[in-house]
Tab-separated table of C-alpha atoms in Angstrom:
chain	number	residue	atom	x	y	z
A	1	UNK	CA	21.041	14.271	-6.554
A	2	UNK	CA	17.722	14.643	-8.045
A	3	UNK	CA	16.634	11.753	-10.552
A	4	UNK	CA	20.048	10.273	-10.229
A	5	UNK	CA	20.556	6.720	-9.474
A	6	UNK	CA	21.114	8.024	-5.761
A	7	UNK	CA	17.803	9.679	-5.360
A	8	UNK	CA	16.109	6.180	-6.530
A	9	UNK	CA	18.092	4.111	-4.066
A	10	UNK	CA	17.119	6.271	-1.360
A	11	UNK	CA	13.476	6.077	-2.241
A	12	UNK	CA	13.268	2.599	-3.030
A	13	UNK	CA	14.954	1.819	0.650
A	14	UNK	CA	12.594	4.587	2.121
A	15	UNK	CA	9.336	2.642	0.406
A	16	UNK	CA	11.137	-0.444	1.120
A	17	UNK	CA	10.997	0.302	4.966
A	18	UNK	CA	7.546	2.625	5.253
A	19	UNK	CA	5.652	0.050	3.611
A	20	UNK	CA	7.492	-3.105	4.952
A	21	UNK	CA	8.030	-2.004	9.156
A	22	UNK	CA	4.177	-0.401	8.883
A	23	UNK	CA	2.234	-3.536	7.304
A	24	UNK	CA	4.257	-5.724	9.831
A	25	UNK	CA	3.513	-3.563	12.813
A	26	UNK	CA	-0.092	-3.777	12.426
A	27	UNK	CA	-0.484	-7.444	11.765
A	28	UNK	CA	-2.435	-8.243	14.404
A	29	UNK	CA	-5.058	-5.820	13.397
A	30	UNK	CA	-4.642	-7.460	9.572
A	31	UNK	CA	-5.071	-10.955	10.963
A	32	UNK	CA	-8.308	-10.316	12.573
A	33	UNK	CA	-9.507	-8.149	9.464
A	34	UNK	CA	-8.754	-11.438	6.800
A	35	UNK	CA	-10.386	-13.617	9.390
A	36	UNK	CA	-13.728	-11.502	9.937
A	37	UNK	CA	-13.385	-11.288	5.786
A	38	UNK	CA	-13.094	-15.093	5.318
A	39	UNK	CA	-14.575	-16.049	8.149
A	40	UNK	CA	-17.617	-13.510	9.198
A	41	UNK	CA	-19.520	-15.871	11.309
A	42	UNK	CA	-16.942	-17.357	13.770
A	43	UNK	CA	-15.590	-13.561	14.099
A	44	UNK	CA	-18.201	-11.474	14.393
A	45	UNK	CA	-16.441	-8.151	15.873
A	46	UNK	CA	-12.955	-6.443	16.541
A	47	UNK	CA	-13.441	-7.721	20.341
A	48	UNK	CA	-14.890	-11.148	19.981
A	49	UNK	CA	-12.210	-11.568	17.322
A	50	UNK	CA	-9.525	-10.770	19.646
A	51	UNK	CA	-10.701	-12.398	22.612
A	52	UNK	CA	-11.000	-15.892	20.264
A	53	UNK	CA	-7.909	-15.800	19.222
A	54	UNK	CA	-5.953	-15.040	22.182
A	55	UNK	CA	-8.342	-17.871	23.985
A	56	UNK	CA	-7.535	-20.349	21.739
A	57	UNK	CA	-4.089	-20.017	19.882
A	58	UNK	CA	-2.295	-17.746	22.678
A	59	UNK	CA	-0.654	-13.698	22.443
A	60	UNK	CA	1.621	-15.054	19.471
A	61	UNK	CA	-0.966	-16.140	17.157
A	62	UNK	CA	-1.978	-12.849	16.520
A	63	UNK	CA	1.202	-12.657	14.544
A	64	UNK	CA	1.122	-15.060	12.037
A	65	UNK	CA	1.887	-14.183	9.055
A	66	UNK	CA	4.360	-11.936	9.942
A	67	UNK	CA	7.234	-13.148	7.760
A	68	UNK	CA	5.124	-13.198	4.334
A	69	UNK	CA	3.597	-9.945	5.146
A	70	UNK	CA	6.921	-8.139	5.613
A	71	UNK	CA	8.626	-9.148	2.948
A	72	UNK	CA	5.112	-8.599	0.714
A	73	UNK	CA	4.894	-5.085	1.783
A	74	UNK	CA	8.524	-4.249	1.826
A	75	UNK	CA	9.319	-5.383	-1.984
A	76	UNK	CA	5.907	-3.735	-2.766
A	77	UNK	CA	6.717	-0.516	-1.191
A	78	UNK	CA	10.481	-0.594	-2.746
A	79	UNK	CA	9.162	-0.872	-6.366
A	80	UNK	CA	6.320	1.365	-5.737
A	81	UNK	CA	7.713	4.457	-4.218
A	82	UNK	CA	10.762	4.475	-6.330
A	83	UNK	CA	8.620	4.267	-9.739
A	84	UNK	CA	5.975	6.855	-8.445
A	85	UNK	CA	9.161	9.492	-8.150
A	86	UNK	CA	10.138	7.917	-11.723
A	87	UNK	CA	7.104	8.109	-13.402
A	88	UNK	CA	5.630	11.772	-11.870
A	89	UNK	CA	9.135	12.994	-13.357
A	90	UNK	CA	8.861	11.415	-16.796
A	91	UNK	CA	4.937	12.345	-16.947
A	92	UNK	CA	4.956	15.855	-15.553
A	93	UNK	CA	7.595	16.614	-17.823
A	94	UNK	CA	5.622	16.412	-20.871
A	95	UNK	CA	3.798	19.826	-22.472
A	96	UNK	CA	4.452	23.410	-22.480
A	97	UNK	CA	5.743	25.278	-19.204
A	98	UNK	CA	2.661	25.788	-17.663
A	99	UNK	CA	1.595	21.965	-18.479
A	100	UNK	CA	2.570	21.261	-14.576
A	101	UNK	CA	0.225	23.198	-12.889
A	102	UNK	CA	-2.788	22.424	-15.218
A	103	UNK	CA	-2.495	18.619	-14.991
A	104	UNK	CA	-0.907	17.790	-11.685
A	105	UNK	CA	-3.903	15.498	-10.444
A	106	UNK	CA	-4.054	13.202	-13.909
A	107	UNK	CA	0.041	13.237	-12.995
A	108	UNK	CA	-0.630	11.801	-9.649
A	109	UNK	CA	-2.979	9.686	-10.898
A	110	UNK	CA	-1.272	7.758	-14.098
A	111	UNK	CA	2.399	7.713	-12.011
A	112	UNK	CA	1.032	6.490	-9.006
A	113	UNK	CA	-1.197	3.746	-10.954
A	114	UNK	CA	1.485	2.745	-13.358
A	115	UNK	CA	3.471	2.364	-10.457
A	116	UNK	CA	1.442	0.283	-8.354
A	117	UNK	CA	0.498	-1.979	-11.541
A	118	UNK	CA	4.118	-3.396	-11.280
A	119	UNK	CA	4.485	-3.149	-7.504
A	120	UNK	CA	1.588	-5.758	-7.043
A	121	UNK	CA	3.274	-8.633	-9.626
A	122	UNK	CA	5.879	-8.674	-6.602
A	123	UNK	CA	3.507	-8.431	-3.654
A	124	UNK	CA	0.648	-10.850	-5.454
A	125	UNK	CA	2.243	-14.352	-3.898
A	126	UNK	CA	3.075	-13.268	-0.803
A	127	UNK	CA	0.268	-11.543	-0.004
A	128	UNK	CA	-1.352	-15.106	-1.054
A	129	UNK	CA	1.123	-16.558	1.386
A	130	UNK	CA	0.356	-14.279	4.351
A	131	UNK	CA	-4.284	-15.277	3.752
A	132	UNK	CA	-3.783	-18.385	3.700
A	133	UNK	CA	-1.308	-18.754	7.117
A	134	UNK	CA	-4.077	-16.415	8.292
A	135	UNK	CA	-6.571	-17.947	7.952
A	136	UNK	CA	-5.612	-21.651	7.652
A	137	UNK	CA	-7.993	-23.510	10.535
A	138	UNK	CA	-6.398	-23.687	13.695
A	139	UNK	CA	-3.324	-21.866	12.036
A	140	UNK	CA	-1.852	-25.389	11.435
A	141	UNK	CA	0.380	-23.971	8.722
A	142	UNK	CA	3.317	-21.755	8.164
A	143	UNK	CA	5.267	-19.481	5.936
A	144	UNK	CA	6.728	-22.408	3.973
A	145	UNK	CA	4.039	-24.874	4.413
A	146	UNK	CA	1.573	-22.470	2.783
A	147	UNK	CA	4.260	-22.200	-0.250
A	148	UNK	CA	4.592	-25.324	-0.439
A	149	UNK	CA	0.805	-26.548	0.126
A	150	UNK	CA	0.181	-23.642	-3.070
A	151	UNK	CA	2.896	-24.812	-5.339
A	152	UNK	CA	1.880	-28.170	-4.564
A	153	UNK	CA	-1.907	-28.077	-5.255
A	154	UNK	CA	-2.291	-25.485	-7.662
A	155	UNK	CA	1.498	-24.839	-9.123
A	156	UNK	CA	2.709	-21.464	-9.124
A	157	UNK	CA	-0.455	-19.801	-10.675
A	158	UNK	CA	-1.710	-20.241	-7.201
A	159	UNK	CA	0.798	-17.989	-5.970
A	160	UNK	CA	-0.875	-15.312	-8.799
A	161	UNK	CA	-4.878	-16.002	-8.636
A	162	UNK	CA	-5.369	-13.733	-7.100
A	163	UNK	CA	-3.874	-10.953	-8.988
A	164	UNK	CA	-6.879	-9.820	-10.629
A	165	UNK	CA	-8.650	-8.584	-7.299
A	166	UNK	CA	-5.374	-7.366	-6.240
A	167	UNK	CA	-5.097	-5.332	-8.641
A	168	UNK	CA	-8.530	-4.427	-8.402
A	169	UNK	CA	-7.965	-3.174	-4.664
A	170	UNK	CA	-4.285	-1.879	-5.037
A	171	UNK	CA	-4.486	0.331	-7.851
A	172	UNK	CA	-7.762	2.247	-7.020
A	173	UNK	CA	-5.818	2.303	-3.433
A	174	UNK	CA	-2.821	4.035	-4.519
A	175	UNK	CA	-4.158	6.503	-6.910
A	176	UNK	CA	-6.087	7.694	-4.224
A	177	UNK	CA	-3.026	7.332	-1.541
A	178	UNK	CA	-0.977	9.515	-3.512
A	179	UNK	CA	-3.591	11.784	-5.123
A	180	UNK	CA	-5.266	12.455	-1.543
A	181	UNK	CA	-1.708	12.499	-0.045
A	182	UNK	CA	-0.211	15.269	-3.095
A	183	UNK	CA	-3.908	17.802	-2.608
A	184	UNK	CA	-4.016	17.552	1.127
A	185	UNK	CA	-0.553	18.552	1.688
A	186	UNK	CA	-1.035	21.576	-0.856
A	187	UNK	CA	-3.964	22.653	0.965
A	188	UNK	CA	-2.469	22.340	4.603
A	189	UNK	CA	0.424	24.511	3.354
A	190	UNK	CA	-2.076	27.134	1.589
A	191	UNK	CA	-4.589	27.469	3.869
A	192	UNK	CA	-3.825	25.658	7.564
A	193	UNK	CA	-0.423	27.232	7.758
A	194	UNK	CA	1.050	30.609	8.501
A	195	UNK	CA	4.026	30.550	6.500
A	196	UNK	CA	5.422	28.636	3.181
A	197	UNK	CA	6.304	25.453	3.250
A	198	UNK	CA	10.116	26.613	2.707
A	199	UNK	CA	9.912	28.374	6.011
A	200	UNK	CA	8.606	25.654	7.809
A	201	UNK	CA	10.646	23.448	10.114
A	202	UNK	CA	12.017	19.752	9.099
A	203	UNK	CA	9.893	18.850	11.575
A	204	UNK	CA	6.696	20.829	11.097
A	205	UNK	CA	6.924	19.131	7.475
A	206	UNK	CA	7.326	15.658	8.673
A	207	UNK	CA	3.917	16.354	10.608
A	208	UNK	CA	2.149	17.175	8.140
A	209	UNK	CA	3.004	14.507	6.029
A	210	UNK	CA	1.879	12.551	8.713
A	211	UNK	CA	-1.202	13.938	8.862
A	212	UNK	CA	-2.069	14.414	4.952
A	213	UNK	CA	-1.406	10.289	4.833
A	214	UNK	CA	-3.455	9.730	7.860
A	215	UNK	CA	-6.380	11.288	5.962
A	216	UNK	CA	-5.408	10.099	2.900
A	217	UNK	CA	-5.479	6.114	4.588
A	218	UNK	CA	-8.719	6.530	5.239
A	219	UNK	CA	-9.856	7.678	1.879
A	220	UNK	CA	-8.270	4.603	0.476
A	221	UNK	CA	-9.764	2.202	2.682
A	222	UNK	CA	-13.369	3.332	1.973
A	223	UNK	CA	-12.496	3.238	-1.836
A	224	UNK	CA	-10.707	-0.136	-2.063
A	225	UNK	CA	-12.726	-2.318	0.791
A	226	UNK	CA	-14.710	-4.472	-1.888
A	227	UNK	CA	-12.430	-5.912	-3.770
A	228	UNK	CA	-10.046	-6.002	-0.287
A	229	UNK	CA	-12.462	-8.856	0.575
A	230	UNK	CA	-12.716	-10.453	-2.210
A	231	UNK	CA	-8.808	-11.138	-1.834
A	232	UNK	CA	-8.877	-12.438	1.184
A	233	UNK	CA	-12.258	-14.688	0.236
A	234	UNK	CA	-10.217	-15.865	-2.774
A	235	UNK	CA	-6.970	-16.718	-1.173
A	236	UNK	CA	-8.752	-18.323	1.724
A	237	UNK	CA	-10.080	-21.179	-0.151
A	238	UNK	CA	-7.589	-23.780	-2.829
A	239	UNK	CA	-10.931	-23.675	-5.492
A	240	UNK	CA	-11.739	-20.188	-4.604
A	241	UNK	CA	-12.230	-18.190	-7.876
A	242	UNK	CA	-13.173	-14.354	-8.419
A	243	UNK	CA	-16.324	-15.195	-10.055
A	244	UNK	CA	-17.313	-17.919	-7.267
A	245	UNK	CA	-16.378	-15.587	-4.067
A	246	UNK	CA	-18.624	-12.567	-5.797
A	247	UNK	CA	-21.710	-15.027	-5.885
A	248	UNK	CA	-20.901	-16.119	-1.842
A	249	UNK	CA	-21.524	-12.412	-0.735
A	250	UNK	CA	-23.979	-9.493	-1.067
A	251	UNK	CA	-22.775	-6.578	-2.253
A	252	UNK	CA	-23.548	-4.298	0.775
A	253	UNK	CA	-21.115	-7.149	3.063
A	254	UNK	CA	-18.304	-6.138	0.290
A	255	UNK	CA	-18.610	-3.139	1.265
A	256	UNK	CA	-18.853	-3.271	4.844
A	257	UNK	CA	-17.485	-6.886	6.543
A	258	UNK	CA	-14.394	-5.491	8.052
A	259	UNK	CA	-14.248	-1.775	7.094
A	260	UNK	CA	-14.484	-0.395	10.929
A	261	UNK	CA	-11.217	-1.960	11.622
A	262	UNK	CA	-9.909	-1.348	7.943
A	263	UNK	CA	-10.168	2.125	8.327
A	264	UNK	CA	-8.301	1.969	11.757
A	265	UNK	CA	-5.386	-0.001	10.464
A	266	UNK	CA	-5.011	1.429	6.719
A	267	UNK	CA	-5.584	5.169	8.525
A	268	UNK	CA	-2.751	4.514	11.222
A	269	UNK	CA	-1.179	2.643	8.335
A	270	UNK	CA	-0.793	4.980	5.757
A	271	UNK	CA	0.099	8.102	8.334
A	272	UNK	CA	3.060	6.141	9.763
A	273	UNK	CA	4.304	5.566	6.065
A	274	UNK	CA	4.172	8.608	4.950
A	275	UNK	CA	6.186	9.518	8.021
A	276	UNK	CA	8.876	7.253	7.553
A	277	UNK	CA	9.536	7.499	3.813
A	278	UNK	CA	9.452	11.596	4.469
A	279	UNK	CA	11.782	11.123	7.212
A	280	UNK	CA	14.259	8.794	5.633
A	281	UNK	CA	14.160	11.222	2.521
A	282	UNK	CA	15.580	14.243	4.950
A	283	UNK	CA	18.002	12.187	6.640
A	284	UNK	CA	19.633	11.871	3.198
A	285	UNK	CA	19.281	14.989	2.222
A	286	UNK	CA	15.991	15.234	0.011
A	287	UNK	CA	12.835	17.541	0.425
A	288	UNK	CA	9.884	15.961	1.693
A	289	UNK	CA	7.022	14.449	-0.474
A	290	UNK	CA	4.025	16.691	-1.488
A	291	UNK	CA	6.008	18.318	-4.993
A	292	UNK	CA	5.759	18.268	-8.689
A	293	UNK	CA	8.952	18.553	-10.408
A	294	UNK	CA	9.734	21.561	-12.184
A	295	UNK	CA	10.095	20.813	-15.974
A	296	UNK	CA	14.318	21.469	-15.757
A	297	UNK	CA	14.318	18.102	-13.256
A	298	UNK	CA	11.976	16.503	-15.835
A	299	UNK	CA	14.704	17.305	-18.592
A	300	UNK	CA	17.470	16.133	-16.098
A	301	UNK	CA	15.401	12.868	-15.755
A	302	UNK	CA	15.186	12.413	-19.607
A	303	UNK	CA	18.646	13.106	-19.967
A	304	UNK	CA	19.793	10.624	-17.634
A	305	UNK	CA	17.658	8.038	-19.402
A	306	UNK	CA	19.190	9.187	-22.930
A	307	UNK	CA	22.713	8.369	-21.543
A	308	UNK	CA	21.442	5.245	-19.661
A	309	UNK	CA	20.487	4.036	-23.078
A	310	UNK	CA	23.642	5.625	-24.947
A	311	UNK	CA	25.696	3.296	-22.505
């Protein structure tokens, strides 16, 4: 099943829902965070921000955004899952025998960027969508009102201008998601645990891919905070530009306006997707993350592009 059309279905579906059911469970937490971003002086901390909310928009507001973020995350996740497994494949395939085990990290890190370049033209209006219903005063708009309000205004290149800083927090993001996610998991197996990771229990594994993401969440949250607020400055404002929202804030608030509670949700965040994609990847049969394919599945994955093309 590896590198067959099967194995990318099921890890497309299982990015699809880690990504898609963890973003959406923790949009209260992501609400207050673009607020506090956009808006530091009426939100000053987690508690005040929570208290304000719920005092003046009710329990519900603090899920606003809900539909754009979903579907955001879960097309994001789809595409970049299922092209991480393509591309660390295709790349670790390349090179002599021992190629693998020399060059594993720049492997992690070109799949899991090339992967997340593409996932992010998918998630860029959306994740416009969700800001803006976020932080909209007095959340007076919705899901379609904000497309509408964009498309309107600014045509669809509002839907994309924020791409740039996107990128800018997305990329640096994954590589370290997936780099931090690949070394932690080696090490827990080499030096935490007893026995190989081939002894170990199903569930023993899922756990630590739980944990190895936890840790790995928090490493990207430190690492991609700046330009995580200058998204959500950008998008919160119709003449917002990168170049305008850099000159509004120091760079010491870039890198701290909203990282206690960034770390909190992208921690919790990135454990619980790890979790699920692992999990969904066992239920159908497949080993959990944490692996570098051998050079014989790279050469099944280049064969099954040769015939691809053939046909």
């Amino acid at each position: 099943m590896m590198f067959s059309l099967d194995f990318y279905v099921v890890c497309m579906v299982g990015g699809l829902l880690s990504c898609g059911l963890t973003h959406a469970g923790v949009t209260p937490l992501d609400l207050l965070k673009c607020n506090m971003q956009a808006n530091p002086s009426k939100y000053t901390s987690i508690k005040c921000g929570f208290n304000k909310l719920i005092r003046r928009h009710g329990p519900g507001a603090l899920f606003k955004g809900l539909v754009p973020t979903f579907l955001g995350y879960s097309a994001q996740g789809a595409v970049k899952f299922g092209l991480y497994e393509f591309f660390k494949a295709l790349y670790g395939g390349e090179g002599d025998g021992n190629s693998n085990g020399r060059h594993k990290t720049l492997v992690y890190l070109a799949s899991s960027a090339s992967a997340e370049f593409i996932a992010d033209i998918a998630l860029c209006p959306f994740e416009a969508l969700k800001i803006r219903v976020q932080t909209h005063p007095d959340f007076a708009i919705g899901f379609f009102g904000a497309a509408l309000d964009i498309v309107a205004t600014q045509g669809i290149k509002g839907l994309y201008k924020g791409l740039l800083p996107l990128w800018g927090r997305q990329i640096p993001y994954t590589m370290v998601k997936f780099v931090c996610f690949e070394k932690t998991v080696e090490g827990i197996y080499k030096h935490g645990l007893s026995m190989s990771r081939e002894e170990c229990p199903k569930s023993v594994q899922l756990g630590v891919s739980f944990l190895a993401g936890y840790i790995s969440g928090i490493s990207c949250a430190l690492v991609s905070q700046p330009a995580d607020n200058l998204v959500s400055l950008i998008n919160n404002c119709k003449g917002e530009t990168l170049s305008t929202a850099i000159a509004k804030v120091s760079i010491a608030s870039l890198f701290t306006r909203g990282l206690t509670l960034r770390i909190l949700m992208v921690g919790t965040l990135t454990g619980a997707q790890w979790g699920i994609y692992d999990a969904f990847k066992v239920i159908n049969g497949l080993p959990p993350s944490g692996t570098m394919p051998s050079n014989s599945d790279s050469s099944k994955l280049g064969s099954a592009l040769s015939d691809s093309l053939a046909a």
